[in-house]
mmCIF file of C-alpha atoms in Angstrom:
data_model
loop_
_atom_site.group_PDB
_atom_site.id
_atom_site.type_symbol
_atom_site.label_atom_id
_atom_site.label_comp_id
_atom_site.label_asym_id
_atom_site.label_seq_id
_atom_site.Cartn_x
_atom_site.Cartn_y
_atom_site.Cartn_z
ATOM 1 C CA MET B 80 -297.073 70.637 87.080
ATOM 2 C CA ILE B 81 -295.489 70.292 90.539
ATOM 3 C CA TYR B 82 -292.394 72.237 91.569
ATOM 4 C CA THR B 83 -289.701 70.583 93.646
ATOM 5 C CA GLU B 84 -289.946 73.076 96.495
ATOM 6 C CA ASP B 85 -293.703 72.510 96.698
ATOM 7 C CA PHE B 86 -293.429 68.713 96.664
ATOM 8 C CA PHE B 87 -290.709 68.565 99.322
ATOM 9 C CA THR B 88 -292.141 71.249 101.584
ATOM 10 C CA ALA B 89 -292.992 69.907 105.047
ATOM 11 C CA GLY B 90 -296.639 69.024 105.252
ATOM 12 C CA SER B 91 -297.273 68.878 101.501
ATOM 13 C CA THR B 92 -300.126 66.546 100.598
ATOM 14 C CA TYR B 93 -298.865 65.213 97.271
ATOM 15 C CA GLN B 94 -298.790 61.434 97.026
ATOM 16 C CA ASN B 95 -295.544 59.681 97.991
ATOM 17 C CA ASP B 96 -295.013 57.733 94.769
ATOM 18 C CA ASP B 97 -291.865 55.682 94.222
ATOM 19 C CA LEU B 98 -291.064 57.812 91.143
ATOM 20 C CA VAL B 99 -292.264 61.408 90.771
ATOM 21 C CA GLN B 100 -291.986 63.812 87.839
ATOM 22 C CA LEU B 101 -291.406 67.385 88.966
ATOM 23 C CA VAL B 102 -290.260 70.793 87.721
ATOM 24 C CA ASP B 103 -287.109 72.177 89.336
ATOM 25 C CA SER B 104 -287.933 75.366 91.208
ATOM 26 C CA TYR B 105 -284.649 77.055 90.179
ATOM 27 C CA THR B 106 -284.206 76.016 86.557
ATOM 28 C CA HIS B 107 -287.827 75.255 85.597
ATOM 29 C CA GLU B 108 -286.551 72.078 83.953
ATOM 30 C CA ASN B 109 -288.227 68.706 84.218
ATOM 31 C CA VAL B 110 -286.650 66.447 86.829
ATOM 32 C CA ASN B 111 -287.414 62.985 88.166
ATOM 33 C CA PHE B 112 -287.015 61.861 91.767
ATOM 34 C CA LYS B 113 -286.950 58.254 92.925
ATOM 35 C CA LYS B 114 -287.551 56.881 96.383
ATOM 36 C CA ILE B 115 -284.356 55.294 97.848
ATOM 37 C CA THR B 116 -283.002 53.667 100.981
ATOM 38 C CA HIS B 117 -279.227 53.965 100.309
ATOM 39 C CA TRP B 118 -276.868 56.822 99.487
ATOM 40 C CA ILE B 119 -274.364 56.945 96.595
ATOM 41 C CA ASN B 120 -271.734 54.822 98.368
ATOM 42 C CA ASN B 121 -274.330 52.225 99.491
ATOM 43 C CA TYR B 122 -274.463 53.530 103.051
ATOM 44 C CA LEU B 123 -277.970 53.573 104.453
ATOM 45 C CA MET B 124 -279.647 56.936 103.972
ATOM 46 C CA ASP B 125 -280.086 59.209 106.973
ATOM 47 C CA ASP B 126 -280.743 62.899 107.483
ATOM 48 C CA SER B 127 -277.027 63.781 107.441
ATOM 49 C CA LYS B 128 -276.863 62.801 103.774
ATOM 50 C CA VAL B 129 -279.730 65.036 102.681
ATOM 51 C CA ASP B 130 -278.469 68.119 100.795
ATOM 52 C CA GLY B 131 -281.883 69.586 99.928
ATOM 53 C CA ILE B 132 -281.280 69.677 96.172
ATOM 54 C CA ILE B 133 -280.296 66.220 94.905
ATOM 55 C CA TYR B 134 -280.897 64.046 97.961
ATOM 56 C CA ARG B 135 -284.130 65.034 99.714
ATOM 57 C CA LYS B 136 -286.504 63.887 102.409
ATOM 58 C CA ARG B 137 -290.292 63.961 102.489
ATOM 59 C CA ASN B 138 -292.645 62.556 105.113
ATOM 60 C CA GLY B 139 -289.938 60.302 106.554
ATOM 61 C CA GLU B 140 -288.838 58.888 103.175
ATOM 62 C CA TYR B 141 -285.784 59.705 101.045
ATOM 63 C CA TYR B 142 -285.599 60.626 97.357
ATOM 64 C CA VAL B 143 -282.782 61.208 94.879
ATOM 65 C CA ASP B 144 -282.699 63.025 91.566
ATOM 66 C CA THR B 145 -282.468 60.227 89.000
ATOM 67 C CA SER B 146 -279.655 62.087 87.212
ATOM 68 C CA ILE B 147 -277.383 60.619 89.865
ATOM 69 C CA LEU B 148 -278.627 57.117 89.168
ATOM 70 C CA SER B 149 -277.984 57.534 85.437
ATOM 71 C CA GLY B 150 -274.524 59.071 85.913
ATOM 72 C CA SER B 151 -275.439 62.457 84.407
ATOM 73 C CA GLU B 152 -273.605 65.672 85.274
ATOM 74 C CA ILE B 153 -275.370 68.137 87.561
ATOM 75 C CA SER B 154 -275.698 71.822 86.599
ATOM 76 C CA ALA B 155 -274.807 74.514 89.129
ATOM 77 C CA LYS B 156 -278.124 76.111 88.165
ATOM 78 C CA ARG B 157 -279.835 73.393 90.188
ATOM 79 C CA PHE B 158 -278.270 74.994 93.285
ATOM 80 C CA GLY B 159 -279.432 78.495 92.368
ATOM 81 C CA VAL B 160 -276.620 79.879 90.170
ATOM 82 C CA LYS B 161 -278.204 82.521 87.912
ATOM 83 C CA ALA B 162 -275.244 83.568 85.700
ATOM 84 C CA ASP B 163 -277.038 86.834 84.918
ATOM 85 C CA TYR B 164 -274.222 89.233 86.011
ATOM 86 C CA ILE B 165 -276.690 90.791 88.456
ATOM 87 C CA THR B 166 -277.081 88.196 91.182
ATOM 88 C CA ASP B 167 -274.112 87.445 93.436
ATOM 89 C CA ASP B 168 -273.794 83.712 92.767
ATOM 90 C CA SER B 169 -271.151 83.058 95.439
ATOM 91 C CA ASP B 170 -273.343 81.148 97.885
ATOM 92 C CA ALA B 171 -275.174 79.148 95.214
ATOM 93 C CA LEU B 172 -271.914 78.175 93.518
ATOM 94 C CA GLN B 173 -270.458 77.141 96.870
ATOM 95 C CA LYS B 174 -273.447 74.845 97.454
ATOM 96 C CA ALA B 175 -272.936 73.245 94.053
ATOM 97 C CA VAL B 176 -269.224 72.729 94.698
ATOM 98 C CA ASN B 177 -269.874 71.290 98.159
ATOM 99 C CA PHE B 178 -272.163 68.682 96.657
ATOM 100 C CA GLY B 179 -269.695 67.819 93.904
ATOM 101 C CA VAL B 180 -266.786 67.419 96.319
ATOM 102 C CA ARG B 181 -268.798 65.457 98.838
ATOM 103 C CA VAL B 182 -270.057 62.823 96.428
ATOM 104 C CA GLY B 183 -267.326 63.049 93.765
ATOM 105 C CA TRP B 184 -269.705 64.294 91.087
ATOM 106 C CA ASN B 185 -269.164 66.510 88.045
ATOM 107 C CA ILE B 186 -270.684 69.986 88.292
ATOM 108 C CA THR B 187 -271.316 71.959 85.100
ATOM 109 C CA LEU B 188 -271.286 75.748 84.998
ATOM 110 C CA PRO B 189 -273.925 77.374 82.793
ATOM 111 C CA ALA B 190 -273.258 79.757 79.946
ATOM 112 C CA GLY B 191 -273.479 83.352 81.132
ATOM 113 C CA LYS B 192 -271.720 85.748 83.488
ATOM 114 C CA ILE B 193 -271.364 84.344 86.997
ATOM 115 C CA LYS B 194 -270.690 87.133 89.492
ATOM 116 C CA VAL B 195 -268.891 86.199 92.726
ATOM 117 C CA SER B 196 -267.570 88.199 95.665
ATOM 118 C CA LYS B 197 -266.612 85.404 98.074
ATOM 119 C CA THR B 198 -264.010 82.665 97.936
ATOM 120 C CA ILE B 199 -265.332 79.366 96.583
ATOM 121 C CA ALA B 200 -263.694 76.660 98.718
ATOM 122 C CA ILE B 201 -263.103 73.324 97.028
ATOM 123 C CA ASP B 202 -262.072 71.475 100.154
ATOM 124 C CA PHE B 203 -261.134 67.805 99.861
ATOM 125 C CA THR B 204 -260.028 67.700 103.510
ATOM 126 C CA THR B 205 -263.613 67.595 104.816
ATOM 127 C CA ASN B 206 -265.313 64.282 105.659
ATOM 128 C CA ASN B 207 -262.600 62.303 103.922
ATOM 129 C CA ASN B 208 -263.434 58.891 105.264
ATOM 130 C CA ASP B 209 -266.788 59.052 107.019
ATOM 131 C CA GLY B 210 -270.142 57.788 105.884
ATOM 132 C CA ASN B 211 -271.229 61.245 104.731
ATOM 133 C CA SER B 212 -268.684 61.548 101.935
ATOM 134 C CA ASN B 213 -267.588 59.350 99.084
ATOM 135 C CA GLY B 214 -264.104 58.741 100.492
ATOM 136 C CA LYS B 215 -260.676 60.250 99.928
ATOM 137 C CA ASP B 216 -260.577 58.960 96.349
ATOM 138 C CA ARG B 217 -263.407 61.259 95.265
ATOM 139 C CA LYS B 218 -263.049 62.677 91.781
ATOM 140 C CA PHE B 219 -264.534 66.092 91.058
ATOM 141 C CA GLU B 220 -264.802 68.084 87.853
ATOM 142 C CA LEU B 221 -265.905 71.687 87.418
ATOM 143 C CA ILE B 222 -266.861 72.159 83.775
ATOM 144 C CA GLY B 223 -267.944 75.296 81.950
ATOM 145 C CA ARG B 224 -269.382 75.673 78.463
ATOM 146 C CA GLY B 225 -266.286 77.390 77.012
ATOM 147 C CA ILE B 226 -264.053 80.313 77.916
ATOM 148 C CA ASN B 227 -266.210 82.769 75.976
ATOM 149 C CA LEU B 228 -269.510 81.297 77.164
ATOM 150 C CA THR B 229 -268.973 80.673 80.893
ATOM 151 C CA GLN B 230 -267.361 83.740 82.435
ATOM 152 C CA ILE B 231 -266.812 84.150 86.163
ATOM 153 C CA TYR B 232 -266.463 87.800 87.213
ATOM 154 C CA ASP B 233 -264.730 88.342 90.536
ATOM 155 C CA GLU B 234 -265.744 91.391 92.555
ATOM 156 C CA GLY B 235 -264.048 90.372 95.795
ATOM 157 C CA ASP B 236 -261.487 92.460 97.679
ATOM 158 C CA ASP B 237 -257.830 92.739 96.708
ATOM 159 C CA GLY B 238 -256.767 89.721 98.779
ATOM 160 C CA HIS B 239 -259.566 87.539 97.503
ATOM 161 C CA ILE B 240 -259.086 84.023 96.079
ATOM 162 C CA VAL B 241 -261.802 82.924 93.683
ATOM 163 C CA PHE B 242 -261.228 79.130 93.793
ATOM 164 C CA ASP B 243 -259.304 77.893 96.840
ATOM 165 C CA VAL B 244 -258.663 74.169 96.299
ATOM 166 C CA LYS B 245 -257.293 72.203 99.262
ATOM 167 C CA GLY B 246 -256.021 68.688 99.678
ATOM 168 C CA SER B 247 -254.173 67.249 102.656
ATOM 169 C CA SER B 248 -250.915 65.590 103.719
ATOM 170 C CA PRO B 249 -249.791 62.875 103.605
ATOM 171 C CA ASP B 250 -252.826 61.403 101.821
ATOM 172 C CA ARG B 251 -253.327 63.250 98.553
ATOM 173 C CA VAL B 252 -256.610 63.517 96.710
ATOM 174 C CA ASN B 253 -256.369 62.320 93.124
ATOM 175 C CA GLY B 254 -258.076 63.874 90.193
ATOM 176 C CA PHE B 255 -259.420 67.426 90.374
ATOM 177 C CA ASN B 256 -260.364 68.678 86.906
ATOM 178 C CA ALA B 257 -261.364 72.207 85.908
ATOM 179 C CA LYS B 258 -262.012 73.260 82.333
ATOM 180 C CA HIS B 259 -263.849 75.407 79.812
ATOM 181 C CA PHE B 260 -264.423 78.725 81.620
ATOM 182 C CA SER B 261 -262.815 82.103 82.219
ATOM 183 C CA ILE B 262 -262.171 84.021 85.451
ATOM 184 C CA LYS B 263 -261.883 87.786 85.210
ATOM 185 C CA ARG B 264 -261.403 90.951 87.235
ATOM 186 C CA ALA B 265 -262.417 94.421 86.114
ATOM 187 C CA ASP B 266 -260.697 95.460 82.868
ATOM 188 C CA THR B 267 -258.726 98.468 84.089
ATOM 189 C CA THR B 268 -255.249 99.696 83.188
ATOM 190 C CA ASN B 269 -253.551 97.365 85.669
ATOM 191 C CA ALA B 270 -254.338 94.180 87.573
ATOM 192 C CA THR B 271 -256.896 94.923 90.260
ATOM 193 C CA GLY B 272 -256.138 92.348 92.971
ATOM 194 C CA GLY B 273 -256.934 88.827 94.048
ATOM 195 C CA THR B 274 -255.892 85.339 92.949
ATOM 196 C CA ALA B 275 -257.982 83.401 90.439
ATOM 197 C CA ILE B 276 -257.020 79.828 91.412
ATOM 198 C CA LYS B 277 -254.991 78.450 94.322
ATOM 199 C CA ILE B 278 -254.448 74.682 94.554
ATOM 200 C CA GLU B 279 -252.620 73.021 97.443
ATOM 201 C CA LYS B 280 -251.610 69.412 98.207
ATOM 202 C CA LEU B 281 -253.243 67.551 95.326
ATOM 203 C CA ILE B 282 -252.019 65.269 92.565
ATOM 204 C CA LEU B 283 -253.285 64.366 89.099
ATOM 205 C CA LEU B 284 -254.709 67.790 88.340
ATOM 206 C CA ASN B 285 -256.147 68.468 84.918
ATOM 207 C CA ILE B 286 -256.574 72.163 84.086
ATOM 208 C CA GLU B 287 -257.820 72.742 80.557
ATOM 209 C CA GLU B 288 -259.065 75.703 78.526
ATOM 210 C CA ILE B 289 -259.219 78.272 81.314
ATOM 211 C CA HIS B 290 -258.625 81.991 80.776
ATOM 212 C CA ILE B 291 -257.483 84.158 83.713
ATOM 213 C CA PHE B 292 -257.474 87.955 83.327
ATOM 214 C CA ARG B 293 -256.383 90.987 85.409
ATOM 215 C CA PHE B 294 -255.575 89.344 88.761
ATOM 216 C CA THR B 295 -252.670 90.201 91.036
ATOM 217 C CA ARG B 296 -251.735 86.537 90.677
ATOM 218 C CA GLY B 297 -253.399 84.286 88.180
ATOM 219 C CA PHE B 298 -252.559 80.836 89.543
ATOM 220 C CA THR B 299 -250.856 79.540 92.700
ATOM 221 C CA LEU B 300 -249.796 75.885 92.946
ATOM 222 C CA ILE B 301 -248.465 74.578 96.275
ATOM 223 C CA ASP B 302 -247.118 71.092 97.017
ATOM 224 C CA CYS B 303 -248.665 69.483 93.924
ATOM 225 C CA CYS B 304 -247.318 67.139 91.273
ATOM 226 C CA VAL B 305 -248.184 64.912 88.291
ATOM 227 C CA SER B 306 -250.443 67.509 86.693
ATOM 228 C CA TYR B 307 -251.487 68.596 83.227
ATOM 229 C CA PHE B 308 -252.232 72.113 81.991
ATOM 230 C CA LYS B 309 -253.607 72.555 78.484
ATOM 231 C CA ASN B 310 -254.809 75.761 76.822
ATOM 232 C CA LEU B 311 -254.396 77.664 80.072
ATOM 233 C CA LYS B 312 -254.249 81.376 79.232
ATOM 234 C CA ILE B 313 -253.141 83.929 81.832
ATOM 235 C CA ASP B 314 -252.774 87.501 80.651
ATOM 236 C CA TYR B 315 -252.703 91.066 81.962
ATOM 237 C CA CYS B 316 -252.085 89.871 85.525
ATOM 238 C CA LYS B 317 -249.404 91.249 87.824
ATOM 239 C CA GLU B 318 -247.935 87.749 88.173
ATOM 240 C CA ALA B 319 -249.178 84.867 86.047
ATOM 241 C CA PHE B 320 -248.256 81.586 87.774
ATOM 242 C CA LYS B 321 -246.261 80.492 90.817
ATOM 243 C CA ALA B 322 -245.488 76.964 92.047
ATOM 244 C CA ASP B 323 -243.509 75.821 95.088
ATOM 245 C CA ILE B 324 -243.456 73.232 97.872
ATOM 246 C CA GLY B 325 -245.140 75.502 100.407
ATOM 247 C CA ASN B 326 -244.286 76.337 104.007
ATOM 248 C CA ASP B 327 -246.471 74.099 106.143
ATOM 249 C CA PRO B 328 -245.343 74.512 109.791
ATOM 250 C CA ILE B 329 -245.077 70.697 109.997
ATOM 251 C CA PRO B 330 -242.072 69.980 107.732
ATOM 252 C CA ALA B 331 -243.213 66.425 106.948
ATOM 253 C CA ASN B 332 -246.343 67.869 105.352
ATOM 254 C CA ASN B 333 -244.268 69.678 102.711
ATOM 255 C CA VAL B 334 -243.952 66.776 100.309
ATOM 256 C CA THR B 335 -243.138 67.828 96.756
ATOM 257 C CA ASN B 336 -241.557 70.604 94.783
ATOM 258 C CA PRO B 337 -243.129 71.368 91.393
ATOM 259 C CA ASN B 338 -242.705 67.940 89.822
ATOM 260 C CA LEU B 339 -244.032 66.290 86.662
ATOM 261 C CA LEU B 340 -245.965 69.342 85.537
ATOM 262 C CA ASN B 341 -246.833 69.390 81.845
ATOM 263 C CA PHE B 342 -247.899 72.646 80.153
ATOM 264 C CA VAL B 343 -249.229 72.241 76.617
ATOM 265 C CA ASN B 344 -250.439 75.046 74.328
ATOM 266 C CA CYS B 345 -250.559 77.494 77.231
ATOM 267 C CA VAL B 346 -250.339 81.280 76.918
ATOM 268 C CA PHE B 347 -248.683 83.685 79.370
ATOM 269 C CA ASN B 348 -248.874 87.133 77.781
ATOM 270 C CA SER B 349 -248.699 90.807 78.784
ATOM 271 C CA ASN B 350 -248.222 90.215 82.502
ATOM 272 C CA GLU B 351 -246.988 93.209 84.475
ATOM 273 C CA THR B 352 -244.056 92.098 86.643
ATOM 274 C CA LEU B 353 -243.557 88.317 86.387
ATOM 275 C CA GLY B 354 -244.669 85.474 84.165
ATOM 276 C CA VAL B 355 -244.144 81.956 85.537
ATOM 277 C CA HIS B 356 -242.158 81.307 88.736
ATOM 278 C CA LEU B 357 -241.161 77.727 89.655
ATOM 279 C CA GLU B 358 -239.199 77.091 92.844
ATOM 280 C CA GLY B 359 -237.224 73.841 93.077
ATOM 281 C CA ALA B 360 -238.693 72.441 89.864
ATOM 282 C CA HIS B 361 -237.852 69.067 88.400
ATOM 283 C CA ASN B 362 -239.286 67.320 85.352
ATOM 284 C CA VAL B 363 -241.386 70.302 84.360
ATOM 285 C CA LYS B 364 -242.187 70.632 80.654
ATOM 286 C CA PHE B 365 -243.508 73.518 78.582
ATOM 287 C CA ASP B 366 -244.554 72.300 75.141
ATOM 288 C CA THR B 367 -245.713 74.718 72.401
ATOM 289 C CA CYS B 368 -246.422 77.540 74.845
ATOM 290 C CA ASP B 369 -246.535 81.260 74.077
ATOM 291 C CA PHE B 370 -244.842 83.982 76.135
ATOM 292 C CA GLU B 371 -245.310 87.425 74.574
ATOM 293 C CA GLY B 372 -245.317 91.057 75.638
ATOM 294 C CA ASN B 373 -244.410 90.467 79.269
ATOM 295 C CA PHE B 374 -242.827 93.072 81.554
ATOM 296 C CA GLY B 375 -240.201 91.683 83.895
ATOM 297 C CA ASP B 376 -238.778 88.151 83.892
ATOM 298 C CA VAL B 377 -240.953 85.722 81.950
ATOM 299 C CA LEU B 378 -239.978 82.246 83.191
ATOM 300 C CA VAL B 379 -238.068 82.040 86.482
ATOM 301 C CA CYS B 380 -237.012 78.564 87.539
ATOM 302 C CA SER B 381 -234.795 77.310 90.352
ATOM 303 C CA TYR B 382 -233.532 73.735 90.672
ATOM 304 C CA ILE B 383 -232.327 72.073 93.893
ATOM 305 C CA GLY B 384 -231.751 68.484 92.808
ATOM 306 C CA LYS B 385 -234.460 66.895 94.932
ATOM 307 C CA ASN B 386 -236.098 63.712 93.624
ATOM 308 C CA GLY B 387 -235.272 63.840 89.894
ATOM 309 C CA LYS B 388 -232.144 65.285 88.293
ATOM 310 C CA ASN B 389 -233.880 66.831 85.301
ATOM 311 C CA SER B 390 -235.107 70.332 85.964
ATOM 312 C CA LEU B 391 -236.823 72.038 83.032
ATOM 313 C CA ASN B 392 -237.712 71.057 79.480
ATOM 314 C CA LEU B 393 -238.717 73.792 77.037
ATOM 315 C CA ILE B 394 -239.910 72.449 73.685
ATOM 316 C CA ASN B 395 -241.197 74.446 70.712
ATOM 317 C CA CYS B 396 -242.095 77.523 72.795
ATOM 318 C CA TYR B 397 -242.185 81.129 71.607
ATOM 319 C CA PHE B 398 -240.840 84.142 73.508
ATOM 320 C CA GLU B 399 -241.239 87.659 72.116
ATOM 321 C CA GLY B 400 -241.290 91.280 73.213
ATOM 322 C CA THR B 401 -240.038 90.916 76.780
ATOM 323 C CA VAL B 402 -239.229 94.272 78.412
ATOM 324 C CA ASN B 403 -237.355 94.957 81.675
ATOM 325 C CA GLY B 404 -236.523 91.304 82.163
ATOM 326 C CA VAL B 405 -235.310 88.126 80.511
ATOM 327 C CA ASP B 406 -237.155 85.255 78.850
ATOM 328 C CA LEU B 407 -235.637 82.567 81.084
ATOM 329 C CA PHE B 408 -233.933 83.146 84.435
ATOM 330 C CA TYR B 409 -232.553 79.828 85.660
ATOM 331 C CA VAL B 410 -230.945 79.237 89.075
ATOM 332 C CA PRO B 411 -229.398 75.765 89.556
ATOM 333 C CA TYR B 412 -228.116 74.793 92.998
ATOM 334 C CA THR B 413 -226.528 71.443 92.141
ATOM 335 C CA GLY B 414 -225.900 68.897 89.384
ATOM 336 C CA GLY B 415 -228.568 68.049 86.835
ATOM 337 C CA THR B 416 -229.894 68.959 83.387
ATOM 338 C CA ILE B 417 -231.976 71.587 81.607
ATOM 339 C CA ASN B 418 -233.108 71.010 78.024
ATOM 340 C CA LEU B 419 -234.120 73.657 75.475
ATOM 341 C CA ILE B 420 -235.300 72.272 72.127
ATOM 342 C CA GLY B 421 -236.690 74.103 69.115
ATOM 343 C CA ASN B 422 -237.722 77.317 70.884
ATOM 344 C CA SER B 423 -237.865 80.841 69.436
ATOM 345 C CA PHE B 424 -236.504 83.787 71.420
ATOM 346 C CA SER B 425 -237.225 87.182 69.839
ATOM 347 C CA ARG B 426 -236.041 90.519 71.215
ATOM 348 C CA VAL B 427 -238.145 93.314 69.777
ATOM 349 C CA TYR B 428 -237.919 96.507 71.838
ATOM 350 C CA GLN B 429 -235.282 98.639 73.476
ATOM 351 C CA GLY B 430 -235.459 97.722 77.143
ATOM 352 C CA ALA B 431 -234.891 94.055 76.413
ATOM 353 C CA THR B 432 -231.664 92.550 77.736
ATOM 354 C CA HIS B 433 -230.498 88.935 77.576
ATOM 355 C CA ASN B 434 -232.832 86.181 76.485
ATOM 356 C CA ILE B 435 -231.471 83.697 79.008
ATOM 357 C CA VAL B 436 -229.625 84.162 82.296
ATOM 358 C CA ILE B 437 -228.146 81.195 84.167
ATOM 359 C CA ASP B 438 -227.224 82.231 87.708
ATOM 360 C CA PHE B 439 -224.495 80.088 89.299
ATOM 361 C CA ARG B 440 -223.852 82.454 92.201
ATOM 362 C CA TYR B 441 -225.666 80.126 94.617
ATOM 363 C CA TYR B 442 -224.392 76.819 93.266
ATOM 364 C CA ASN B 443 -223.895 74.418 96.177
ATOM 365 C CA GLN B 444 -221.806 71.264 95.963
ATOM 366 C CA GLU B 445 -223.791 69.505 98.667
ATOM 367 C CA VAL B 446 -221.927 66.569 100.132
ATOM 368 C CA GLN B 447 -224.800 64.125 99.602
ATOM 369 C CA TYR B 448 -224.431 64.512 95.845
ATOM 370 C CA THR B 449 -221.449 62.836 94.217
ATOM 371 C CA ASN B 450 -221.955 64.432 90.792
ATOM 372 C CA HIS B 451 -221.931 68.226 90.752
ATOM 373 C CA GLU B 452 -221.961 68.675 86.986
ATOM 374 C CA HIS B 453 -224.793 70.606 85.359
ATOM 375 C CA TYR B 454 -225.739 70.241 81.687
ATOM 376 C CA LEU B 455 -227.399 72.880 79.521
ATOM 377 C CA ASN B 456 -228.556 71.090 76.369
ATOM 378 C CA MET B 457 -229.702 73.393 73.561
ATOM 379 C CA MET B 458 -230.827 72.024 70.218
ATOM 380 C CA GLY B 459 -232.294 73.998 67.326
ATOM 381 C CA ASN B 460 -233.325 77.135 69.223
ATOM 382 C CA ALA B 461 -233.478 80.417 67.283
ATOM 383 C CA PHE B 462 -232.432 83.760 68.782
ATOM 384 C CA ARG B 463 -233.839 86.631 66.711
ATOM 385 C CA ASP B 464 -233.325 90.380 67.117
ATOM 386 C CA ASP B 465 -235.878 92.746 65.599
ATOM 387 C CA PHE B 466 -234.634 95.930 63.915
ATOM 388 C CA GLN B 467 -235.909 97.940 66.906
ATOM 389 C CA PHE B 468 -233.485 96.119 69.206
ATOM 390 C CA THR B 469 -229.914 97.269 68.621
ATOM 391 C CA GLU B 470 -228.040 96.361 71.816
ATOM 392 C CA TRP B 471 -226.996 92.832 70.917
ATOM 393 C CA ASP B 472 -223.316 93.642 71.577
ATOM 394 C CA THR B 473 -224.167 94.807 75.088
ATOM 395 C CA TYR B 474 -226.603 91.998 75.777
ATOM 396 C CA PRO B 475 -225.678 88.672 74.186
ATOM 397 C CA PRO B 476 -228.597 86.239 74.092
ATOM 398 C CA ILE B 477 -227.229 84.059 76.908
ATOM 399 C CA SER B 478 -225.508 85.340 80.054
ATOM 400 C CA LEU B 479 -223.830 83.221 82.730
ATOM 401 C CA TRP B 480 -223.520 84.647 86.242
ATOM 402 C CA GLY B 481 -221.098 83.385 88.877
ATOM 403 C CA ASN B 482 -218.608 80.527 88.738
ATOM 404 C CA ASN B 483 -219.788 78.129 86.065
ATOM 405 C CA GLU B 484 -216.942 75.619 86.220
ATOM 406 C CA HIS B 485 -219.447 72.787 86.630
ATOM 407 C CA LEU B 486 -221.616 73.857 83.687
ATOM 408 C CA HIS B 487 -221.434 71.937 80.412
ATOM 409 C CA ILE B 488 -223.111 73.453 77.351
ATOM 410 C CA LYS B 489 -224.234 71.793 74.148
ATOM 411 C CA ASP B 490 -225.115 74.607 71.773
ATOM 412 C CA PHE B 491 -226.735 73.863 68.407
ATOM 413 C CA ASN B 492 -228.646 77.138 68.087
ATOM 414 C CA TYR B 493 -229.128 79.929 65.544
ATOM 415 C CA TYR B 494 -228.162 83.496 66.569
ATOM 416 C CA ASP B 495 -228.946 86.682 64.635
ATOM 417 C CA HIS B 496 -226.121 88.849 65.952
ATOM 418 C CA GLY B 497 -222.873 89.021 67.833
ATOM 419 C CA ASN B 498 -221.531 86.749 70.502
ATOM 420 C CA ASN B 499 -224.015 84.204 71.691
ATOM 421 C CA LEU B 500 -222.830 83.962 75.286
ATOM 422 C CA THR B 501 -221.157 86.081 77.936
ATOM 423 C CA GLN B 502 -219.712 85.361 81.358
ATOM 424 C CA ASN B 503 -220.302 87.803 84.250
#
């Protein structure tokens, strides 16, 4: 039995076979290494491409773990991640991520409790087009074993970001996937700081089955589009999710508002001050999502008419128990559409107000737009008032603020009580 660190140690006397069977020094699993002359992208091997875990050098010759040759995923344990809730796995996890980003390879996270205290940078801006990376079209997946099996515990400071994912302008990296793990802060009375995930300047994101708990902000999305979120659960955070175009000092680098974002079966519950905040959104859809027990406004969305003329589509979503805020606060700045289909809005407690507020106080008939009309299309939504909520006369389900002369409403909804709409 020969361990990898013994075989690849300088001066070791083991025979340089073309194929060697070893035992990984970190995981104690059997691994095979094969002698090679070229790297993953068919560039000739040199010392700059040696990472010390997967690609290695011994006595002037290069080897690769045969998992790469067979297309198998690589476990973060190979880079030293312990997942024992004792060891700080920050540095080991960063090494695993660096390898995955550099070569465009899938990295799996082990079952267990992965403790981190430093930001894990997933940086697609490094080595984009040189011979030491796999090009700007690299695809990278970070895959856990399930939200209850792979749990990342953040013990960083209050301003800490756990996963800081960066692309670049104007060339966008396609295809970052993250799925099947949870990210948590200490379970105290209130959110205890930090941001779980921040993603900037990427397209074709796929975020699936991730649970975020007790952060100051759960998820930040900047200058990203054409992305899919499924079974994303963010609860007991101060703010759950925010998306905008960003404020890059070079204006040309600010490319897209939240655009073509699709949320399916997501949960945003029991957040302290704000649920989801979308600035300048267009063609954003929430399908069969749950918004319950939030304090403050639940879904805040502004629309500025850039690119597409459809702003927000809510389909088959459920809102219940909002306190000190409204379920949907919508601010249109120019002509377009918003579509609400088959949603349930339930006011349960005293302290609830309107379900929906549409704020026309900032409506701007910009000269470049010839059509200033805005359409609120509502089909089959149900507005329910629990017996504990008795202020339906004071707070009709829908409230319009400002001059709404350009607003057109199609209302095919069910209302429990009183007038369905009021103008302020």
